[in-house]
Amino acid sequence: GQQLNQSPQSMFIQEGEDVSMNCTSSSIFNTWLWYKQDPGEGPVLLIALYKAGELTSNGRLTAQFGITRKDSFLNISASIPSDVGIYFCAGFSNTGGFKTIFGAGTRLFVKA
Amino acid sequence: KAGVTQTPRYLIKTRGQQVTLSCSPISGHRSVSWYQQTPGQGLQFLFEYFSETQRNKGNFPGRFSGRQFSNSRSEMNVSTLELGDSALYLCASSPEGRGGQETQYFGPGTRLLVL
C-alpha cells in the first residue's frame, strides 16, 4: 500500500538554527500537507501544497511540493522554543479512492 | 468559522464497556475522517464519511464503527473496549471541491483511557 517515509525521526537543535525535514514516497500524490502537533492536542495545518513544484511560505516556514509528486520538504528558519512539537507530513491521492496518508512524524526539540 | 470540535475531550472507561465519541466538522465541510493516535503507532486511519456514507475504511476490527448525520456531524463507537484501545482519537473534516478529502483540519481529539 501507499506509505510515506518521513525523516528525520527526531531533531535536537539550538534556538536560531534552521531546520529541514522531508517526506518521500514511491507513490504519487495530488496534495501535500504539513501539520504541527503539540502534546495532547490535534494536529494544526501549517501549509497545504496542491501543485507539483509549488513552493509556499507561512511566516518562518517554507514547504515545497516535489516535481515528481513523490516528495515534499518543510523548512523552518530561525527556530524558536515554541517550534517544539511533532511535525507530520501527509499526502492525498485520489487514485484508488480518496486517501490521505500520514508520515510517522518528526519530533523537534529546540534548546534555548 | 469555528473549528472542528470533539466531545468529550477526556474519557475513562473499563474493559468491556462501549464508548461513543462525537465530532462536529467545520461548517460547510461534508467529509469527516477519524484517526487513532498512539505513541507507538502514529496516526492510524479508522474511516471516512462523506454525505452520510462511509467512503473509506482502515484496518480496524468491527468493534470500531461510525456514522454521519445529515448535518455532517459524526460519531464513532467502540464496543467491548480493550486496554489497547487507549489512545487519542482525532476527527478531521475537509471542505468540498478539489476532489474531496484533500485538506484535513483536525479537532483537539478525545483522549480515551481504558482501565
Coordinates of C-alpha atoms in Angstrom, one line a residue:
Chain A
G1 CA 0.0 0.0 0.0
Q2 CA 0.9 3.7 -0.1
Q3 CA 3.4 4.8 2.6
L4 CA 5.2 8.0 3.5
N5 CA 8.8 7.9 4.8
Q6 CA 9.3 10.9 7.0
S7 CA 12.8 11.9 8.2
P8 CA 14.4 12.6 10.4
Q9 CA 12.5 10.9 13.2
S10 CA 13.7 13.5 15.7
M11 CA 15.9 16.6 15.8
F12 CA 17.7 18.4 18.6
I13 CA 18.6 21.9 17.6
Q14 CA 19.7 25.2 19.1
E15 CA 17.4 28.2 19.1
G16 CA 18.1 30.3 16.0
E17 CA 19.1 27.4 13.8
D18 CA 17.3 26.4 10.6
V19 CA 15.5 23.1 10.3
S20 CA 14.7 20.8 7.4
M21 CA 12.6 17.7 7.3
N22 CA 11.2 15.8 4.4
C23 CA 8.8 13.1 3.2
T24 CA 9.2 10.7 0.4
S25 CA 7.0 8.0 -1.2
S26 CA 7.0 5.6 -4.1
S27 CA 3.5 6.8 -4.9
I28 CA 2.3 10.0 -6.5
F29 CA 0.2 12.4 -4.5
N30 CA -2.1 15.2 -5.6
T31 CA -1.7 17.2 -2.4
W32 CA 1.0 17.5 0.3
L33 CA 0.1 18.8 3.7
W34 CA 2.3 19.7 6.7
Y35 CA 0.9 19.7 10.3
K36 CA 2.3 20.5 13.7
Q37 CA 1.0 18.8 16.8
D38 CA 1.5 20.0 20.4
P39 CA 1.2 17.5 23.2
G40 CA -2.4 16.4 23.9
E41 CA -3.8 18.5 21.0
G42 CA -4.8 17.8 17.5
P43 CA -2.5 18.5 14.5
V44 CA -2.7 22.0 13.2
L45 CA -2.4 22.6 9.5
L46 CA 0.7 24.6 8.6
I47 CA 1.0 24.5 4.9
A48 CA -1.0 22.9 2.1
L49 CA 0.5 22.3 -1.4
Y50 CA -1.6 21.5 -4.4
K51 CA 0.7 21.6 -7.4
A52 CA 3.9 19.9 -8.3
G53 CA 6.9 22.3 -7.9
E54 CA 4.8 24.6 -5.7
L55 CA 6.8 26.5 -3.0
T56 CA 4.8 28.1 -0.3
S57 CA 5.7 30.0 2.8
N58 CA 3.9 30.7 6.1
G59 CA 6.0 33.0 8.2
R60 CA 9.3 31.2 9.0
L61 CA 8.0 28.0 7.4
T62 CA 8.6 27.1 3.8
A63 CA 7.4 23.9 2.1
Q64 CA 7.7 22.5 -1.4
F65 CA 5.8 20.0 -3.4
G66 CA 8.4 17.9 -5.3
I67 CA 8.2 18.0 -9.0
T68 CA 8.0 14.2 -9.2
R69 CA 4.9 14.5 -6.9
K70 CA 6.5 11.8 -4.7
D71 CA 8.1 14.0 -2.1
S72 CA 7.9 17.2 -0.1
F73 CA 10.1 19.1 2.4
L74 CA 9.4 21.6 5.2
N75 CA 12.0 24.2 6.3
I76 CA 11.8 26.2 9.5
S77 CA 14.1 29.2 9.6
A78 CA 15.5 30.8 12.8
S79 CA 13.8 28.3 15.1
I80 CA 12.4 29.4 18.5
P81 CA 11.4 27.4 21.6
S82 CA 7.7 27.3 20.6
D83 CA 8.6 25.4 17.4
V84 CA 8.9 22.4 19.7
G85 CA 6.4 19.7 18.7
I86 CA 5.8 16.9 16.3
Y87 CA 5.6 17.7 12.6
F88 CA 3.6 15.5 10.3
C89 CA 3.6 15.3 6.5
A90 CA 0.5 14.0 4.8
G91 CA -0.1 13.1 1.1
F92 CA -3.5 13.0 -0.5
S93 CA -4.2 10.8 -3.5
N94 CA -7.4 10.3 -5.5
T95 CA -6.1 7.2 -7.1
G96 CA -7.8 4.0 -5.9
G97 CA -10.2 6.0 -3.7
F98 CA -9.7 9.3 -1.9
K99 CA -7.0 8.8 0.8
T100 CA -4.8 10.8 3.0
I101 CA -1.6 9.1 4.2
F102 CA 0.4 10.4 7.1
G103 CA 4.1 10.2 7.8
A104 CA 5.3 9.0 11.2
G105 CA 6.3 12.5 12.3
T106 CA 9.4 14.4 13.1
R107 CA 9.8 15.3 16.8
L108 CA 11.6 18.7 17.1
F109 CA 13.4 19.8 20.2
V110 CA 14.7 23.3 20.5
K111 CA 17.2 24.3 23.1
A112 CA 17.1 27.9 24.2
Chain B
K1 CA -15.5 30.0 11.3
A2 CA -15.5 27.7 14.3
G3 CA -13.0 24.8 14.0
V4 CA -13.6 21.1 14.4
T5 CA -15.0 20.3 17.8
Q6 CA -14.9 16.9 19.6
T7 CA -16.6 15.8 22.7
P8 CA -15.8 14.7 25.2
R9 CA -12.1 15.7 25.5
Y10 CA -11.3 13.1 28.1
L11 CA -12.9 9.8 28.9
I12 CA -12.1 6.9 31.2
K13 CA -13.8 3.5 30.6
T14 CA -13.2 0.0 31.8
R15 CA -12.6 -3.1 29.7
G16 CA -15.7 -4.5 28.1
Q17 CA -17.6 -1.2 28.0
Q18 CA -18.5 0.7 24.9
V19 CA -17.9 4.3 24.1
T20 CA -19.3 6.9 21.7
L21 CA -17.3 9.9 20.6
S22 CA -18.7 12.9 18.8
C23 CA -17.3 15.2 16.1
S24 CA -18.7 18.4 14.7
P25 CA -16.9 19.4 11.5
I26 CA -16.2 22.9 10.3
S27 CA -19.4 24.5 8.9
G28 CA -19.8 23.5 5.2
H29 CA -17.4 20.6 5.4
R30 CA -19.0 17.3 4.4
S31 CA -16.1 14.9 4.8
V32 CA -15.2 13.6 8.3
S33 CA -12.4 11.3 9.0
W34 CA -11.4 9.5 12.2
Y35 CA -7.9 8.5 13.3
Q36 CA -6.5 6.7 16.3
Q37 CA -3.2 8.0 17.6
T38 CA -0.9 6.1 20.0
P39 CA 2.7 6.8 20.8
G40 CA 4.0 3.7 19.1
Q41 CA 1.8 3.6 16.0
G42 CA 1.3 7.2 15.0
L43 CA -1.8 8.3 13.2
Q44 CA -3.9 5.3 12.1
F45 CA -6.8 5.9 9.8
L46 CA -10.1 4.5 11.0
F47 CA -12.7 5.6 8.5
E48 CA -14.0 8.5 6.5
Y49 CA -17.6 9.6 6.0
F50 CA -18.9 11.8 3.2
S51 CA -22.5 12.7 2.8
E52 CA -23.6 10.2 5.4
T53 CA -21.8 7.3 3.6
Q54 CA -18.7 5.6 4.7
R55 CA -16.3 6.2 1.8
N56 CA -13.1 4.7 3.1
K57 CA -12.2 2.3 5.9
G58 CA -8.9 1.5 7.6
N59 CA -7.8 -1.8 9.0
F60 CA -9.5 -1.9 12.3
P61 CA -11.8 -4.6 13.8
G62 CA -15.5 -4.4 13.5
R63 CA -15.7 -3.2 17.1
F64 CA -14.9 0.2 15.7
S65 CA -17.8 1.8 13.8
G66 CA -19.0 5.2 12.9
R67 CA -21.8 7.1 11.3
Q68 CA -22.5 10.6 9.9
F69 CA -25.7 12.6 10.2
S70 CA -27.3 14.8 7.7
N71 CA -25.8 17.9 9.3
S72 CA -22.3 16.3 8.7
R73 CA -21.8 15.7 12.4
S74 CA -20.2 12.3 13.0
E75 CA -19.9 9.8 15.8
M76 CA -17.7 6.8 16.3
N77 CA -18.4 3.9 18.5
V78 CA -16.1 1.4 20.1
S79 CA -17.7 -1.7 21.6
T80 CA -16.2 -4.2 24.0
L81 CA -13.3 -1.9 24.9
E82 CA -9.8 -3.4 25.3
L83 CA -6.8 -2.0 27.1
G84 CA -5.1 -1.4 23.7
D85 CA -7.9 1.0 22.7
S86 CA -6.4 3.6 25.0
A87 CA -5.4 6.4 22.6
L88 CA -6.1 9.9 21.3
Y89 CA -9.0 9.8 18.8
L90 CA -8.8 12.5 16.3
C91 CA -11.5 13.7 14.0
A92 CA -10.7 15.8 10.8
S93 CA -13.0 17.5 8.4
S94 CA -12.5 18.5 4.8
P95 CA -14.1 21.1 2.6
E96 CA -15.7 20.2 -0.8
G97 CA -14.1 20.8 -4.0
R98 CA -10.7 19.6 -5.4
G99 CA -11.9 16.0 -5.4
G100 CA -12.9 15.5 -1.8
Q101 CA -10.6 14.5 1.0
E102 CA -7.7 16.9 0.3
T103 CA -7.1 19.3 3.1
Q104 CA -8.0 18.0 6.5
Y105 CA -8.5 20.2 9.6
F106 CA -8.2 18.4 12.9
G107 CA -10.1 18.7 16.1
P108 CA -8.4 18.7 19.5
G109 CA -9.1 15.0 20.0
T110 CA -10.7 12.8 22.6
R111 CA -8.3 11.1 24.9
L112 CA -9.6 7.7 25.9
L113 CA -8.2 5.7 28.7
V114 CA -9.3 2.1 29.2
L115 CA -8.7 0.5 32.6

